[in-house]
Structures are given as structure tokens and as C-alpha cells.
CSV table of C-alpha atoms in Angstrom, one decimal:
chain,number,residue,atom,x,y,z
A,1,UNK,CA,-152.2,54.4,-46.5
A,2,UNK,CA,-148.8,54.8,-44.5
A,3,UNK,CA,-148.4,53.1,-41.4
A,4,UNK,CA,-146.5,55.4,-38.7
A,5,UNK,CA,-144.6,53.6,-36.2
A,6,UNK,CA,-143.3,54.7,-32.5
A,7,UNK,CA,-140.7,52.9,-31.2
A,8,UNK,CA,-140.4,53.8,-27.3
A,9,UNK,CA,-136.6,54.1,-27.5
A,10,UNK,CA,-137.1,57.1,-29.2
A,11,UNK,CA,-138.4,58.6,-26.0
A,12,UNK,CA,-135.4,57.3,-23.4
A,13,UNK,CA,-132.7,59.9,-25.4
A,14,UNK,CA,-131.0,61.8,-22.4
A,15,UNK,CA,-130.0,65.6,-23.3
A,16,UNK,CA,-129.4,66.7,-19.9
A,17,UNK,CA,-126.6,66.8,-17.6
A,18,UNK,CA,-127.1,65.6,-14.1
A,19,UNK,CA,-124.6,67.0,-11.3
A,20,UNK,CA,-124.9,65.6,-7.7
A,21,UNK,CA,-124.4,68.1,-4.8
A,22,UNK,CA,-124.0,67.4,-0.9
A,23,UNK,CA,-124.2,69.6,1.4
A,24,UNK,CA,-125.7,70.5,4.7
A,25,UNK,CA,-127.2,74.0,3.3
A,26,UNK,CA,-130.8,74.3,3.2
A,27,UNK,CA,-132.2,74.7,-0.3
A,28,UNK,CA,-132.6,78.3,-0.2
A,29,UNK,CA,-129.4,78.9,0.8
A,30,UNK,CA,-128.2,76.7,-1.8
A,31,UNK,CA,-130.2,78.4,-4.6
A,32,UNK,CA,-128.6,81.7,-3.7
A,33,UNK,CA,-125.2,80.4,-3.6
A,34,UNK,CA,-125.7,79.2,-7.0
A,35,UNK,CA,-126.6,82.0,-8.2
A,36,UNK,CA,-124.2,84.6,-6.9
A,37,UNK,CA,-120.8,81.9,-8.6
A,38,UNK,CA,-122.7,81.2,-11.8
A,39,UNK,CA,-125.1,83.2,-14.6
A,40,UNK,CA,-128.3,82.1,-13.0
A,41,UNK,CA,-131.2,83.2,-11.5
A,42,UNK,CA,-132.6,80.2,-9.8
A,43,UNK,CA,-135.9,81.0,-8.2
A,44,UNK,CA,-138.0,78.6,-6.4
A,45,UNK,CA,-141.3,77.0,-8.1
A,46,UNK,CA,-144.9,77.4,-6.8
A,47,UNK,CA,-145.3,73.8,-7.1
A,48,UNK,CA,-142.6,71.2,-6.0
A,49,UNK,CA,-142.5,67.5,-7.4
A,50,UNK,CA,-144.1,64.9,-5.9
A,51,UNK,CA,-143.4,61.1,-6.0
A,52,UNK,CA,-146.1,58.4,-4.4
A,53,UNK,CA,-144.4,55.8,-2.6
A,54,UNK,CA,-146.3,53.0,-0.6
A,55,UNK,CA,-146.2,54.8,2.3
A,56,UNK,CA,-147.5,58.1,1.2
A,57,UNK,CA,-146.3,61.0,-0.7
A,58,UNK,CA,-143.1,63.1,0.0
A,59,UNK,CA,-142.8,66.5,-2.0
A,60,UNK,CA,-139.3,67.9,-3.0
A,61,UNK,CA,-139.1,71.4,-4.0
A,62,UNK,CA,-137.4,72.7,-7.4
A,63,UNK,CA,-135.8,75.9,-7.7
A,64,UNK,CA,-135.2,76.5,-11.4
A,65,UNK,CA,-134.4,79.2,-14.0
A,66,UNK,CA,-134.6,78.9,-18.0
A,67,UNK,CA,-132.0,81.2,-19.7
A,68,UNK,CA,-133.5,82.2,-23.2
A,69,UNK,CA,-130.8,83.3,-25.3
A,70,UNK,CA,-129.3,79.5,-24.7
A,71,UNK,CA,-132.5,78.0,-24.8
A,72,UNK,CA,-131.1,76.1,-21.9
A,73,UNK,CA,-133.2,75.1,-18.1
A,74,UNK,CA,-131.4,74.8,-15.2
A,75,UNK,CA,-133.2,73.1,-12.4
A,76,UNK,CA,-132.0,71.9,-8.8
A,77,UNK,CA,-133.7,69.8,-6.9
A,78,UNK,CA,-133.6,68.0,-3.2
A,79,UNK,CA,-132.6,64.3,-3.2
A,80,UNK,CA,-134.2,63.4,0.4
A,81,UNK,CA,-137.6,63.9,2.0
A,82,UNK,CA,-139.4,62.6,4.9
A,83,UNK,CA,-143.0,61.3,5.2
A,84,UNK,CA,-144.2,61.5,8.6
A,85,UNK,CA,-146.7,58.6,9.6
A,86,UNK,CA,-149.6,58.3,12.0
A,87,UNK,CA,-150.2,54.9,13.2
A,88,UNK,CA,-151.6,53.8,16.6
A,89,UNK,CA,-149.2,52.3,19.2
A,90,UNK,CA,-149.8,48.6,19.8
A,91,UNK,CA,-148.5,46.3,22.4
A,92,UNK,CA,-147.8,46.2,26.1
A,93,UNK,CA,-146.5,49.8,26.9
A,94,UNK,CA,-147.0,53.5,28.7
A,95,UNK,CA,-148.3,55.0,25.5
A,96,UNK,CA,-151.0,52.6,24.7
A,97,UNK,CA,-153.9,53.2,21.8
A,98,UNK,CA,-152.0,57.1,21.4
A,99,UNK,CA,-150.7,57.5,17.7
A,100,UNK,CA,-147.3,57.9,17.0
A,101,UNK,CA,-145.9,59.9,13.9
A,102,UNK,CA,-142.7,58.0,12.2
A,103,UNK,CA,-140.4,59.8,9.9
A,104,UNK,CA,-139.7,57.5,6.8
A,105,UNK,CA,-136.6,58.8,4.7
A,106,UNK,CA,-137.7,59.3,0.9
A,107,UNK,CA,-135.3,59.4,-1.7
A,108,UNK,CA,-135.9,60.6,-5.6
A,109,UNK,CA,-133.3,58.8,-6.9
A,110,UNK,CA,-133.2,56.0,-4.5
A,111,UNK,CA,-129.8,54.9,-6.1
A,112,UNK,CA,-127.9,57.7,-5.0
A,113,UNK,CA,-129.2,58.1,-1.0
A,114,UNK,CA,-126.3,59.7,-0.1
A,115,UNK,CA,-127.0,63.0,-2.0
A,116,UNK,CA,-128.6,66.0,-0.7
A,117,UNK,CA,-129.3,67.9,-4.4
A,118,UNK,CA,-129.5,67.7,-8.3
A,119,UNK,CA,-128.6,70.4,-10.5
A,120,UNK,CA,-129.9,69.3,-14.0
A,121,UNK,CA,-129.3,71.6,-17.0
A,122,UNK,CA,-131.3,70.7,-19.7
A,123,UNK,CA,-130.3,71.5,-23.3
A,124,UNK,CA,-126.9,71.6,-22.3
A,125,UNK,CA,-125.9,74.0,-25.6
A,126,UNK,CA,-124.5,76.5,-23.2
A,127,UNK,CA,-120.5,78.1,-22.5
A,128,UNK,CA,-120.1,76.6,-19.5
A,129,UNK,CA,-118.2,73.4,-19.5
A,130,UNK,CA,-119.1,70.3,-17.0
A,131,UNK,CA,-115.6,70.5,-15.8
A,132,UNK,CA,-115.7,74.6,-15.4
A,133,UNK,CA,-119.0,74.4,-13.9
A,134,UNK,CA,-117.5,71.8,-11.2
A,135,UNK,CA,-114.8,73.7,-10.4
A,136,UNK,CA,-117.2,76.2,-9.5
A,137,UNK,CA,-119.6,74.7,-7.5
A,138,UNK,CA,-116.9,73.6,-5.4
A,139,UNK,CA,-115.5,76.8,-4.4
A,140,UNK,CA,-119.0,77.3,-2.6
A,141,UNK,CA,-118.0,77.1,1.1
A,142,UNK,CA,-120.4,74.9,2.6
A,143,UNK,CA,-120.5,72.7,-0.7
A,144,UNK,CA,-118.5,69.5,0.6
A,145,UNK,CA,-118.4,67.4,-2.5
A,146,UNK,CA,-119.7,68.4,-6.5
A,147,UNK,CA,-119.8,65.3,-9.2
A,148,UNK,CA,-121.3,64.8,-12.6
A,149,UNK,CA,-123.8,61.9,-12.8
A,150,UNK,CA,-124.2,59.8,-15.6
A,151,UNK,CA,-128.1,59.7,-16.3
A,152,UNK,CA,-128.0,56.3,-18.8
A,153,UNK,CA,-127.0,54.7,-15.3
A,154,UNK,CA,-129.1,55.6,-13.0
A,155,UNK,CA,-133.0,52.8,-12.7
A,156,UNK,CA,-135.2,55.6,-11.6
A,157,UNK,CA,-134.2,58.6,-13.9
A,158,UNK,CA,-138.2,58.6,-14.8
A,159,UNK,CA,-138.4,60.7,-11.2
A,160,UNK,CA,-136.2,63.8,-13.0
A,161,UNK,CA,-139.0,64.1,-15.7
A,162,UNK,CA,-140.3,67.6,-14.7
């Protein structure tokens, strides 16, 4: 009888392309920005993604669009969350035994905190270069900077399986 082997490097192949937005747009905004400067229909998901972290669990929405002559999904996604906290106030002050909500900062790609958005294009066979499709993110007024991210680099790239 054959023996069939996995070997889990056969999982880790990356065949997307990762580009990092910032911005001070609001997600919505951004989506229709996107998709008036470039052939896509990005439309936000019922569902976002959710990542557990020890303090609780922050949700990031996903707008996303999969063009089916290409075969190829586009997807862009928030970078930065907040959980908000209840705890109860301890210690000597006014505002004794009240709770008090704290805003922690969640990231999903903790590596890269300073940016606001992902665009990931997933079976990149399409026309559009990485360089092209740079140059035209940029020219997106309230886009301040656009740069392709190299996904091999990156510790937590298991968060943009979705």
C-alpha cells in the first residue's frame, strides 16, 4: 500500500500580492475610491474578520470583489481596531467602584502598526501591473502613501487567511 505524505511547507506558498494603504479615509470611502480609479467593484462583506487577542476580540471589516473572467479576488481590509474594556476603577479617587471603558489599539498585522489598510489580490494573473496599480492608488486624493508588501516577511501573515 502507498504511503501519502504532507509536508506543511506545501501549505505556506504565497500567491497573493499584499499592498499597504494609509490614509485617514474611512473604509467606505476608501472602497469607493478604489473603485471609481481601478476595474473593481469592491463591496463590503456581511461578516468582517475577527482575531482573539488576550484582551478580547476586535473585528475588522473586508470589503472585497472576485472578478471571474481573471479568476482573480481582490480584498481590502482595515489594519487597526479598538477593543473597548470594562474594568472597575480601583484606588484612592472621585470615581471609586464605577467602571471604566479603555480603548486598546488592535492591529492585524501587528508588524506593520502604522498602516491603516490592505488591499490583497489573490491570483494575481490579472493586466494590472504592481507598479501600474501603485501609480494609481496614489493619485487618490486623500491616499497619503501606497506600497507593495512583501508577504514571505511579514510573522503574522496567518491573520490575511480569509
Amino acid at each position: 500500500m502507498a504511503l501519502l505524505k504532507l509536508h506543511l511547507d506545501e501549505f505556506d506558498e504565497v500567491d497573493y500580492e499584499l499592498i499597504a494603504i494609509h490614509t485617514a479615509l474611512e473604509d467606505y470611502r476608501l472602497a469607493y475610491f478604489i473603485n471609481q480609479n481601478l476595474p473593481v467593484i469592491l463591496s463590503k462583506n456581511k461578516e468582517g474578520m475577527g482575531i482573539k487577542t488576550k484582551d478580547g476580540e476586535a473585528d475588522f471589516s473586508i470589503f472585497s470583489y472576485i472578478d471571474e473572467s481573471s479568476d482573480t479576488k481582490w480584498s481590502l481590509v482595515q489594519n487597526k481596531n479598538e477593543i473597548i474594556i470594562k474594568k472597575k476603577s480601583t484606588g484612592q479617587n472621585l470615581f471609586l467602584n464605577n467602571e471604566v471603558e479603555i480603548e486598546y489599539p488592535v492591529f492585524l498585522l501587528p508588524e506593520l502598526k502604522k498602516v491603516d489598510y490592505f488591499l490583497k489580490i489573490e491570483n494575481t494573473a490579472s493586466e494590472l501591473e504592481t507598479e501600474t496599480l501603485l501609480r494609481i492608488l496614489n493619485t487618490i486624493d486623500r491616499i497619503t502613501a501606497v506600497y507593495a508588501v512583501i508577504p514571505e516577511k511579514i510573522k503574522s501573515k496567518n491573520n490575511l487567511i480569509f
